[in-house]
mmCIF file of C-alpha atoms in Angstrom:
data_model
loop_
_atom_site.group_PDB
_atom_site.id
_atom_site.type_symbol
_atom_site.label_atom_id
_atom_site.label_comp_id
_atom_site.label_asym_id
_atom_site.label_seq_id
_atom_site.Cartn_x
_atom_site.Cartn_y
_atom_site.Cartn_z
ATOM 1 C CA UNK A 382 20.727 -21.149 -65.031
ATOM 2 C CA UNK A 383 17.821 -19.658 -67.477
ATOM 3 C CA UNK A 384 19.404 -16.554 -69.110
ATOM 4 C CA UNK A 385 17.700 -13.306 -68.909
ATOM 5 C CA UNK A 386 17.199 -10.957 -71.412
ATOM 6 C CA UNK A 387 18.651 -8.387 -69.684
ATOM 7 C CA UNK A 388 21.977 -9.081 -67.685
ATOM 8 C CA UNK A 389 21.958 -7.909 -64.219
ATOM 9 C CA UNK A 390 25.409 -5.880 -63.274
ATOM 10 C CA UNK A 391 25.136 -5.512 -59.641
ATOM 11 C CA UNK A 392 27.414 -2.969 -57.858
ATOM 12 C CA UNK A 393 28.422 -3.714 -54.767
ATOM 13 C CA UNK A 394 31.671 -2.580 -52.463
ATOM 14 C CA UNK A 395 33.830 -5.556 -51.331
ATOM 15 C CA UNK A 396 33.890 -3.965 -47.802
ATOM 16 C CA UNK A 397 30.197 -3.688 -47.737
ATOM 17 C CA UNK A 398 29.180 -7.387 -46.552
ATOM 18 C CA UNK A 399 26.140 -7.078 -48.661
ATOM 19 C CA UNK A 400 26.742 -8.956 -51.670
ATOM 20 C CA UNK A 401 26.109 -12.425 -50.214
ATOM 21 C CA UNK A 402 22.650 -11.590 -49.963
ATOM 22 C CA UNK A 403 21.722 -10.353 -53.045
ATOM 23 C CA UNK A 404 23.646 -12.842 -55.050
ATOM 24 C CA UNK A 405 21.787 -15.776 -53.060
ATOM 25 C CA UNK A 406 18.943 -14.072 -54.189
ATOM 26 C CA UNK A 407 19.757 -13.729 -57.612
ATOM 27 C CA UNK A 408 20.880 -17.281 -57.612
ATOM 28 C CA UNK A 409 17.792 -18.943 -56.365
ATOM 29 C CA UNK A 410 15.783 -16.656 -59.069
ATOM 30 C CA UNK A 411 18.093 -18.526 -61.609
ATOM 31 C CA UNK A 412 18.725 -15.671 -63.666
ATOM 32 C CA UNK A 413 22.271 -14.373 -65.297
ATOM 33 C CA UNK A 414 24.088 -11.680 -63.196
ATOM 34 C CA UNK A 415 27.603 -10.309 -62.270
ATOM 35 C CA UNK A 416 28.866 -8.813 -59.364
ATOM 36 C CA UNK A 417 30.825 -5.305 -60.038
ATOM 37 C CA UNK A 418 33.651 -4.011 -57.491
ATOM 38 C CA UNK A 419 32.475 -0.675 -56.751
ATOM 39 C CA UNK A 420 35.013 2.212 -56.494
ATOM 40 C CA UNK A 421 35.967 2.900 -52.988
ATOM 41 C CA UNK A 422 35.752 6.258 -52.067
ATOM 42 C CA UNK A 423 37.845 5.859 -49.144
ATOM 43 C CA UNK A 424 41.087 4.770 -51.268
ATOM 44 C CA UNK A 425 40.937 7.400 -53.563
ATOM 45 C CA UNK A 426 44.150 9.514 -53.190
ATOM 46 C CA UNK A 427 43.953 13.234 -53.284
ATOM 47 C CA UNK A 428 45.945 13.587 -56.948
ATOM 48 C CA UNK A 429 43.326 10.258 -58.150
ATOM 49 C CA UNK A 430 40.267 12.455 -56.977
ATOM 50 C CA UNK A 431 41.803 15.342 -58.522
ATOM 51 C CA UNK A 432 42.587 13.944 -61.595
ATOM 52 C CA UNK A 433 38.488 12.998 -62.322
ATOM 53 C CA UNK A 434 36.532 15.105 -60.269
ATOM 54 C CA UNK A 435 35.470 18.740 -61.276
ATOM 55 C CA UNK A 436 34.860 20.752 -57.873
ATOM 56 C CA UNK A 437 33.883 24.273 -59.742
ATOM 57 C CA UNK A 438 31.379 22.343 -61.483
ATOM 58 C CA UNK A 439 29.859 20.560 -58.587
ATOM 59 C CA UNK A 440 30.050 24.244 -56.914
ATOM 60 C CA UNK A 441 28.321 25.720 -59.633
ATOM 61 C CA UNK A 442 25.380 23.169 -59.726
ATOM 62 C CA UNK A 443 25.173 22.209 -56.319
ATOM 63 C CA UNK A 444 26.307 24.666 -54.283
ATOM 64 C CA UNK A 445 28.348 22.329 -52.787
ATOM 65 C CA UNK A 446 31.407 19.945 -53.093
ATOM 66 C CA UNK A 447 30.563 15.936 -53.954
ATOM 67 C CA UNK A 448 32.007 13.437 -51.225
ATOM 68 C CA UNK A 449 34.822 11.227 -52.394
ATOM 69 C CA UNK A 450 32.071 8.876 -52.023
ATOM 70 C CA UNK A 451 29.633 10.424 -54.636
ATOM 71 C CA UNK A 452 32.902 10.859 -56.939
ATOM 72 C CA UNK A 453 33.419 7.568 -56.701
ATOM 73 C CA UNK A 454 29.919 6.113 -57.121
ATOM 74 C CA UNK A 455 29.723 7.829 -60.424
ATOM 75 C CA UNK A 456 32.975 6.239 -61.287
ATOM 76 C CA UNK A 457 32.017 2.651 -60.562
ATOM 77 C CA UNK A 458 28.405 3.418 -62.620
ATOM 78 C CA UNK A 459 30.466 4.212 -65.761
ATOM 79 C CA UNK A 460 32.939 1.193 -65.282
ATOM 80 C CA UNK A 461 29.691 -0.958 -65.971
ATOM 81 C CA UNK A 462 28.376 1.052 -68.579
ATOM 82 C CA UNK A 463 31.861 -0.075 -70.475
ATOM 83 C CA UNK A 464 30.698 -3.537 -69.619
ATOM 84 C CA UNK A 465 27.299 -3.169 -71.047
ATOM 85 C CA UNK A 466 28.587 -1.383 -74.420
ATOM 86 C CA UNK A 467 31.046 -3.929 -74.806
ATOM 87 C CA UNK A 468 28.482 -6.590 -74.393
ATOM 88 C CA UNK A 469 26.046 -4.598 -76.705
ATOM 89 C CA UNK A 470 23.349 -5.495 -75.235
ATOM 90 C CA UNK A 471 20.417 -3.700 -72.679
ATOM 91 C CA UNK A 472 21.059 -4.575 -69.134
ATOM 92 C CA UNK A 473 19.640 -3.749 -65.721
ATOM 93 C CA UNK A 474 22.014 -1.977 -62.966
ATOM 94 C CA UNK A 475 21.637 -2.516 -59.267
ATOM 95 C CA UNK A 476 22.944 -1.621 -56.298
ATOM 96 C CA UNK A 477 24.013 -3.794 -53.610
ATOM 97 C CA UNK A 478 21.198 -2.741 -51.144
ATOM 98 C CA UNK A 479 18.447 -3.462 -53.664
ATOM 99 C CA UNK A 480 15.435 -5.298 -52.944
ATOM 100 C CA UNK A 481 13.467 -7.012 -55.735
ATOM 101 C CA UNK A 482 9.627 -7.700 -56.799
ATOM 102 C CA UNK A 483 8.186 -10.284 -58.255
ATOM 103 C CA UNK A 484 7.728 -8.102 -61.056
ATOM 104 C CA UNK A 485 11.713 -7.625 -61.678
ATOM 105 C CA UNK A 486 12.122 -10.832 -62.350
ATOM 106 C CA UNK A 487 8.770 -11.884 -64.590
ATOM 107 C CA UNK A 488 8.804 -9.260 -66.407
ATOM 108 C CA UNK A 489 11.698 -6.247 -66.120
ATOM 109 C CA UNK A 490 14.132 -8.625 -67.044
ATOM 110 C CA UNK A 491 12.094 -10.527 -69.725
ATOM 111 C CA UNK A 492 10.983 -6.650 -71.354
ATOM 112 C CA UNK A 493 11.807 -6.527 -75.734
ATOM 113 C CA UNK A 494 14.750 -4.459 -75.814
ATOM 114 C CA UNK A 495 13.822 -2.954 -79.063
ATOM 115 C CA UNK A 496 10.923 -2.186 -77.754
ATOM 116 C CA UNK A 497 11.631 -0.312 -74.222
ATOM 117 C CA UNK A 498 14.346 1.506 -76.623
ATOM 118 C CA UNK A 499 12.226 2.841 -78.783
ATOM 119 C CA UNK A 500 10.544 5.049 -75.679
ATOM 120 C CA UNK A 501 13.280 5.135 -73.660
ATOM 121 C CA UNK A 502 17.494 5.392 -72.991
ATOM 122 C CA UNK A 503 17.687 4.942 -68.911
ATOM 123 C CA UNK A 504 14.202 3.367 -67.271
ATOM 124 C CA UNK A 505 14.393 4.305 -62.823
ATOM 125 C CA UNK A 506 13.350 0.777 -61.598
ATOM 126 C CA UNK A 507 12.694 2.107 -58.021
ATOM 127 C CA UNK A 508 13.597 5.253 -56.151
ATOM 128 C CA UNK A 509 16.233 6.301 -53.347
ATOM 129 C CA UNK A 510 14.637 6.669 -49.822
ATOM 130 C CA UNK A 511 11.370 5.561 -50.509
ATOM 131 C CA UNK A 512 9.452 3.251 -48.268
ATOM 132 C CA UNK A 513 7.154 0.753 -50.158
ATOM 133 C CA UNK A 514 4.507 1.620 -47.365
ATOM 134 C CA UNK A 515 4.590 5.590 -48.863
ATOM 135 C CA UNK A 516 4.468 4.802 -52.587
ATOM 136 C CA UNK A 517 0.780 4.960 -53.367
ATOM 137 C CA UNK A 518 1.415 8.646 -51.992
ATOM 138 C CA UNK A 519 3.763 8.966 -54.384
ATOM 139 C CA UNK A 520 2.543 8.031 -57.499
ATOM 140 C CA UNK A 521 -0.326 10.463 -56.387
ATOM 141 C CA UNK A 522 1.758 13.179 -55.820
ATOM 142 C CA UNK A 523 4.153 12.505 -59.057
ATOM 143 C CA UNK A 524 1.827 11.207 -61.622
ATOM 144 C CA UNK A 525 3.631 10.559 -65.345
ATOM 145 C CA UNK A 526 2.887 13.363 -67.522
ATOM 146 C CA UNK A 527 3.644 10.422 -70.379
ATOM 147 C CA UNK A 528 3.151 6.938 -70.498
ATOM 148 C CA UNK A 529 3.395 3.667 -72.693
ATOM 149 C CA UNK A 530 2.910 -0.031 -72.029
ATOM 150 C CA UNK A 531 5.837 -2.355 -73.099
ATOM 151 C CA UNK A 532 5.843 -5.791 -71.961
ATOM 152 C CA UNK A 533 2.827 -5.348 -69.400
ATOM 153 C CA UNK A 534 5.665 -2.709 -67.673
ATOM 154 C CA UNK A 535 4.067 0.971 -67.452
ATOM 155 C CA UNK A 536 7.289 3.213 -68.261
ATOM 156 C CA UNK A 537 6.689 7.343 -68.368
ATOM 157 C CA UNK A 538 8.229 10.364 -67.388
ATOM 158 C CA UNK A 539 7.085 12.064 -64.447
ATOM 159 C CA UNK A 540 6.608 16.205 -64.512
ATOM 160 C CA UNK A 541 9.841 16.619 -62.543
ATOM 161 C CA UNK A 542 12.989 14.223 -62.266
ATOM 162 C CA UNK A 543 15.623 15.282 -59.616
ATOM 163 C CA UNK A 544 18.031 12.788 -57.950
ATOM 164 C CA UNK A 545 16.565 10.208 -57.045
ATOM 165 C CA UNK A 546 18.735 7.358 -56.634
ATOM 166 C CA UNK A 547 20.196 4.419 -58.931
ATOM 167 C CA UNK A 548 19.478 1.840 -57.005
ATOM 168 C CA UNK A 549 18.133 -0.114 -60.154
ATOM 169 C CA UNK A 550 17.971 1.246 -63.791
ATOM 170 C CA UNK A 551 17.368 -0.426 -66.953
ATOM 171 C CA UNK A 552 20.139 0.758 -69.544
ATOM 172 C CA UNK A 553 20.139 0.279 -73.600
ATOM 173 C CA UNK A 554 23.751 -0.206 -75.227
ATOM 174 C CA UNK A 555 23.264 2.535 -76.932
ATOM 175 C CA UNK A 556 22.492 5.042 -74.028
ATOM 176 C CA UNK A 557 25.295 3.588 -72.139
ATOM 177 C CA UNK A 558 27.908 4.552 -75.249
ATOM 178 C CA UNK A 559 26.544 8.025 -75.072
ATOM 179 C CA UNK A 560 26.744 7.877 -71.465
ATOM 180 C CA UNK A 561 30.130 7.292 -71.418
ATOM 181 C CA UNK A 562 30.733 10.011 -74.185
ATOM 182 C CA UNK A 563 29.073 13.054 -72.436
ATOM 183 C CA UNK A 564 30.573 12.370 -68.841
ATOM 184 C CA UNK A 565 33.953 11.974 -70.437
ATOM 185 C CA UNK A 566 36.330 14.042 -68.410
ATOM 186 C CA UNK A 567 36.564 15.268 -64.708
ATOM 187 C CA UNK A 568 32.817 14.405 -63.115
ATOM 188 C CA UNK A 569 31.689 17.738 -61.697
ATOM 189 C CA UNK A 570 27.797 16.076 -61.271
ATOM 190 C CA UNK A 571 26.167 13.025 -59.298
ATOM 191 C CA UNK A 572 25.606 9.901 -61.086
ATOM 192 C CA UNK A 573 21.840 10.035 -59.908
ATOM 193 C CA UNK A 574 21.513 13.852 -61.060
ATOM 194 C CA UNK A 575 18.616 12.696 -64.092
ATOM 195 C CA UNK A 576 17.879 15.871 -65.279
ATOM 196 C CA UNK A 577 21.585 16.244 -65.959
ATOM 197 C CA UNK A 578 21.537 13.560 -67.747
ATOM 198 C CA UNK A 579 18.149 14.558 -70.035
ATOM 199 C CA UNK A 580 19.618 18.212 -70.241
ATOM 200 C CA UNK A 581 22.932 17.964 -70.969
ATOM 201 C CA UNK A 582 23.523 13.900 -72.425
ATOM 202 C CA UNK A 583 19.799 14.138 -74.251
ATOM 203 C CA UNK A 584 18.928 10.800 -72.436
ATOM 204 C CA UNK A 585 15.406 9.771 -72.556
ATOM 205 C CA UNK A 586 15.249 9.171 -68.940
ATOM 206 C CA UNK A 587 11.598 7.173 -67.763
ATOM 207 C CA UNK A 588 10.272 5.629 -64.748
ATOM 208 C CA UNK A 589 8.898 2.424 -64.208
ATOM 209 C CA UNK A 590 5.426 2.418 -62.572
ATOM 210 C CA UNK A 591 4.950 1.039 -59.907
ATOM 211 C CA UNK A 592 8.556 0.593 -58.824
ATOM 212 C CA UNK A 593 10.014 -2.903 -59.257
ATOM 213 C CA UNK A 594 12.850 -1.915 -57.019
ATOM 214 C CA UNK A 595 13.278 -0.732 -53.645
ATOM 215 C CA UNK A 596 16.236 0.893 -51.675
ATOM 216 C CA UNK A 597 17.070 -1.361 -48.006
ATOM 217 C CA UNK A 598 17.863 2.129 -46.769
ATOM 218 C CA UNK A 599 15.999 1.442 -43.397
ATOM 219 C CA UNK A 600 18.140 -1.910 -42.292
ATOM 220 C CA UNK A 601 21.290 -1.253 -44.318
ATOM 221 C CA UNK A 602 23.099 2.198 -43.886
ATOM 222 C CA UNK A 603 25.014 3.986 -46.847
ATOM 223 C CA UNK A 604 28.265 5.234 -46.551
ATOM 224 C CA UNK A 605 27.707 7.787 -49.573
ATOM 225 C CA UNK A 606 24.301 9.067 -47.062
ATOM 226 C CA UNK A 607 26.464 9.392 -44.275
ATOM 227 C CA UNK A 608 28.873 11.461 -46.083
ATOM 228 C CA UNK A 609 26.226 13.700 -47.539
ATOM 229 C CA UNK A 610 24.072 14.796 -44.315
ATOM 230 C CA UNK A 611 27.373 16.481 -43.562
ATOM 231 C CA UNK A 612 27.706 18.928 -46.131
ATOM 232 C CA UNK A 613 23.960 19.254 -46.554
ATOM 233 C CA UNK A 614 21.881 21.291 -44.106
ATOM 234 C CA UNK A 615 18.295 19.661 -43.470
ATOM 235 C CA UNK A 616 15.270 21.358 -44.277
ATOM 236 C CA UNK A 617 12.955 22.673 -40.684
ATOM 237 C CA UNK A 618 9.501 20.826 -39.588
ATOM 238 C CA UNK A 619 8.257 24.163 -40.028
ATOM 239 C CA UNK A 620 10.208 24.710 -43.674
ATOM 240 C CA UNK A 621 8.339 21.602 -44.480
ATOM 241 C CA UNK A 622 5.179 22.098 -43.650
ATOM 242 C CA UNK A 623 5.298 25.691 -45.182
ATOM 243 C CA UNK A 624 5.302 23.584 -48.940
ATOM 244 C CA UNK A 625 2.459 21.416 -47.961
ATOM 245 C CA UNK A 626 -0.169 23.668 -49.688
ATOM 246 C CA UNK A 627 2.100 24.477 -52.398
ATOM 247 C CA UNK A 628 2.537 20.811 -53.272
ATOM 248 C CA UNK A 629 -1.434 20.132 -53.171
ATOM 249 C CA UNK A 630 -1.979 22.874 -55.924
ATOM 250 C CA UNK A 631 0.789 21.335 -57.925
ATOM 251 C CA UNK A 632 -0.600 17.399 -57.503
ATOM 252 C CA UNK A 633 -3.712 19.190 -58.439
ATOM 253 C CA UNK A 634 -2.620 21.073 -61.544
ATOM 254 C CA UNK A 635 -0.556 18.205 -62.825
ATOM 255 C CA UNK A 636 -3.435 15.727 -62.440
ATOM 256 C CA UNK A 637 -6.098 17.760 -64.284
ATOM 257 C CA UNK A 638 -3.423 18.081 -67.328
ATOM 258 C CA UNK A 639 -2.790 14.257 -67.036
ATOM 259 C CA UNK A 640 -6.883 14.080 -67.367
ATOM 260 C CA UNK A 641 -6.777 16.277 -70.206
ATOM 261 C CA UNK A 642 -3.963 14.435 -71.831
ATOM 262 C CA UNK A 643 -6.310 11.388 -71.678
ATOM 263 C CA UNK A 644 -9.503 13.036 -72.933
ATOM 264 C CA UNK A 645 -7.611 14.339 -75.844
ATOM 265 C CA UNK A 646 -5.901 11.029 -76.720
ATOM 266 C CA UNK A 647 -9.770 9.395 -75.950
ATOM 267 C CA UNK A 648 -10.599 11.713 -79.007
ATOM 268 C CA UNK A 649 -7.668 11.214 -81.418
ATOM 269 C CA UNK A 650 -8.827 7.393 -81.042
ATOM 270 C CA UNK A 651 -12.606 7.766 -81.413
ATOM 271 C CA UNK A 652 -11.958 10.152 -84.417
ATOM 272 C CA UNK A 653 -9.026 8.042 -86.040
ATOM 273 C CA UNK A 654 -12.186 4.994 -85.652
ATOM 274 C CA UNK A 655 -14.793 6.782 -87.299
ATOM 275 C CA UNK A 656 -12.338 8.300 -90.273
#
């Protein structure tokens, strides 16, 4: 089996009948990964949920309570992040449902660690919820406001993170020991909240570009989703389409200072030539 430079944990619940199929294809790729008992939600007892989960805080950010679910995906996250400081070494993080590019595997996993740690803590391999038929879209409509190359890979941070998902992440040793340190205690937040993560933890938090993972959300149905759409009320059609021309003058606004990002780092290199 060749060994990757980055180990692959992949988090999967032993109930969930999906780990089979990810760790045939992991298998046939030949590269180094381990499969990570998720925390099951459902088993939590009332005084174990208690004990590690902060509802005023959730309250206070969300508006809402987390599921045992969400609890206990943040739970099984941090189990690995042990893993991966222990190991001290990078490593990517994937979810059971994941579904893998070409890319991921030629040149994600192969990526300098030094080097992808030097711009970034946490890189988002992919995106929660996303079909790969509507991604051009996005990238249109959430262009990075900062960019580098590393390996061939284009990692940057987009104008606005959110939660979007951990269905694959790239982790350094290092951001996984802080990790660990700022969401010591009862969780109060999701595991996928980012900006919590920049804002309160200080992780340099980037996206991949284009996405080398995707979500199976379409064919394979989450239990953590199904426990959400019942504490969350859905946004109207008419809600909806009320953004639509708010979101074109943002897209617009953010491109032109992408453009004149560019045309000012065109002229830092034409002037740093000629000096």
């Amino acid at each position: 089996m060749m060994e990757s430079l980055a180990p692959i944990h992949v988090i999967s619940l032993p109930r969930s009948g999906r780990r089979d199929a990810i760790a045939a294809l992991l298998s046939d790729r030949g590269v180094e990964f381990h499969i990570e008992d998720a925390v099951d939600g459902r088993l939590l007892t009332h005084s174990e949920l208690t004990a590690v989960y902060d509802d005023a805080a959730a309250r206070r950010r969300y508006g809402r309570s987390l599921t045992s679910a969400e609890v206990a995906c943040f739970m099984s996250h941090r189990s690995v992040w042990r893993k991966v400081v222990d190991t001290g070494r990078a490593a990517v993080i994937l979810e059971d449902d994941a579904i893998l590019e070409p890319v991921f595997f030629e040149r994600v996993l192969h990526a300098d660690e030094s080097e992808l740690s030097a711009v970034a803590d946490i890189v988002l391999l992919g995106r929660s919820k996303l079909r790969r038929a509507a991604s051009s879209w996005t990238y249109f409509n959430e262009p990075l406001r900062w960019r580098a190359s590393v390996g061939g890979l284009r990692v940057g941070v987009p104008f606005k993170q959110w939660t979007s998902g951990s269905v694959g992440y790239w982790i350094s040793a290092h951001a996984a020991r802080r990790a660990l340190a700022y969401s010591d205690g009862p969780l109060g937040t999701l595991l996928d909240d980012w900006p919590w993560h920049r804002d309160e933890g200080g992780a340099r938090v980037a996206e991949l570009r284009p996405y080398a993972v995707w979500e199976d959300f379409e064919r394979l149905s989450s239990s953590i989703e199904q426990e959400r759409k019942a504490r969350i009320k859905p946004r109207s059609s008419l809600h909806i389409a009320a953004l639509w021309p708010l979101r074109l003058l943002r897209t617009t606004v953010r491109w032109s200072l992408v453009a004149l990002q560019r045309l000012s780092s065109g002229s830092d290199v034409v002037r740093a030539r000629h000096e």
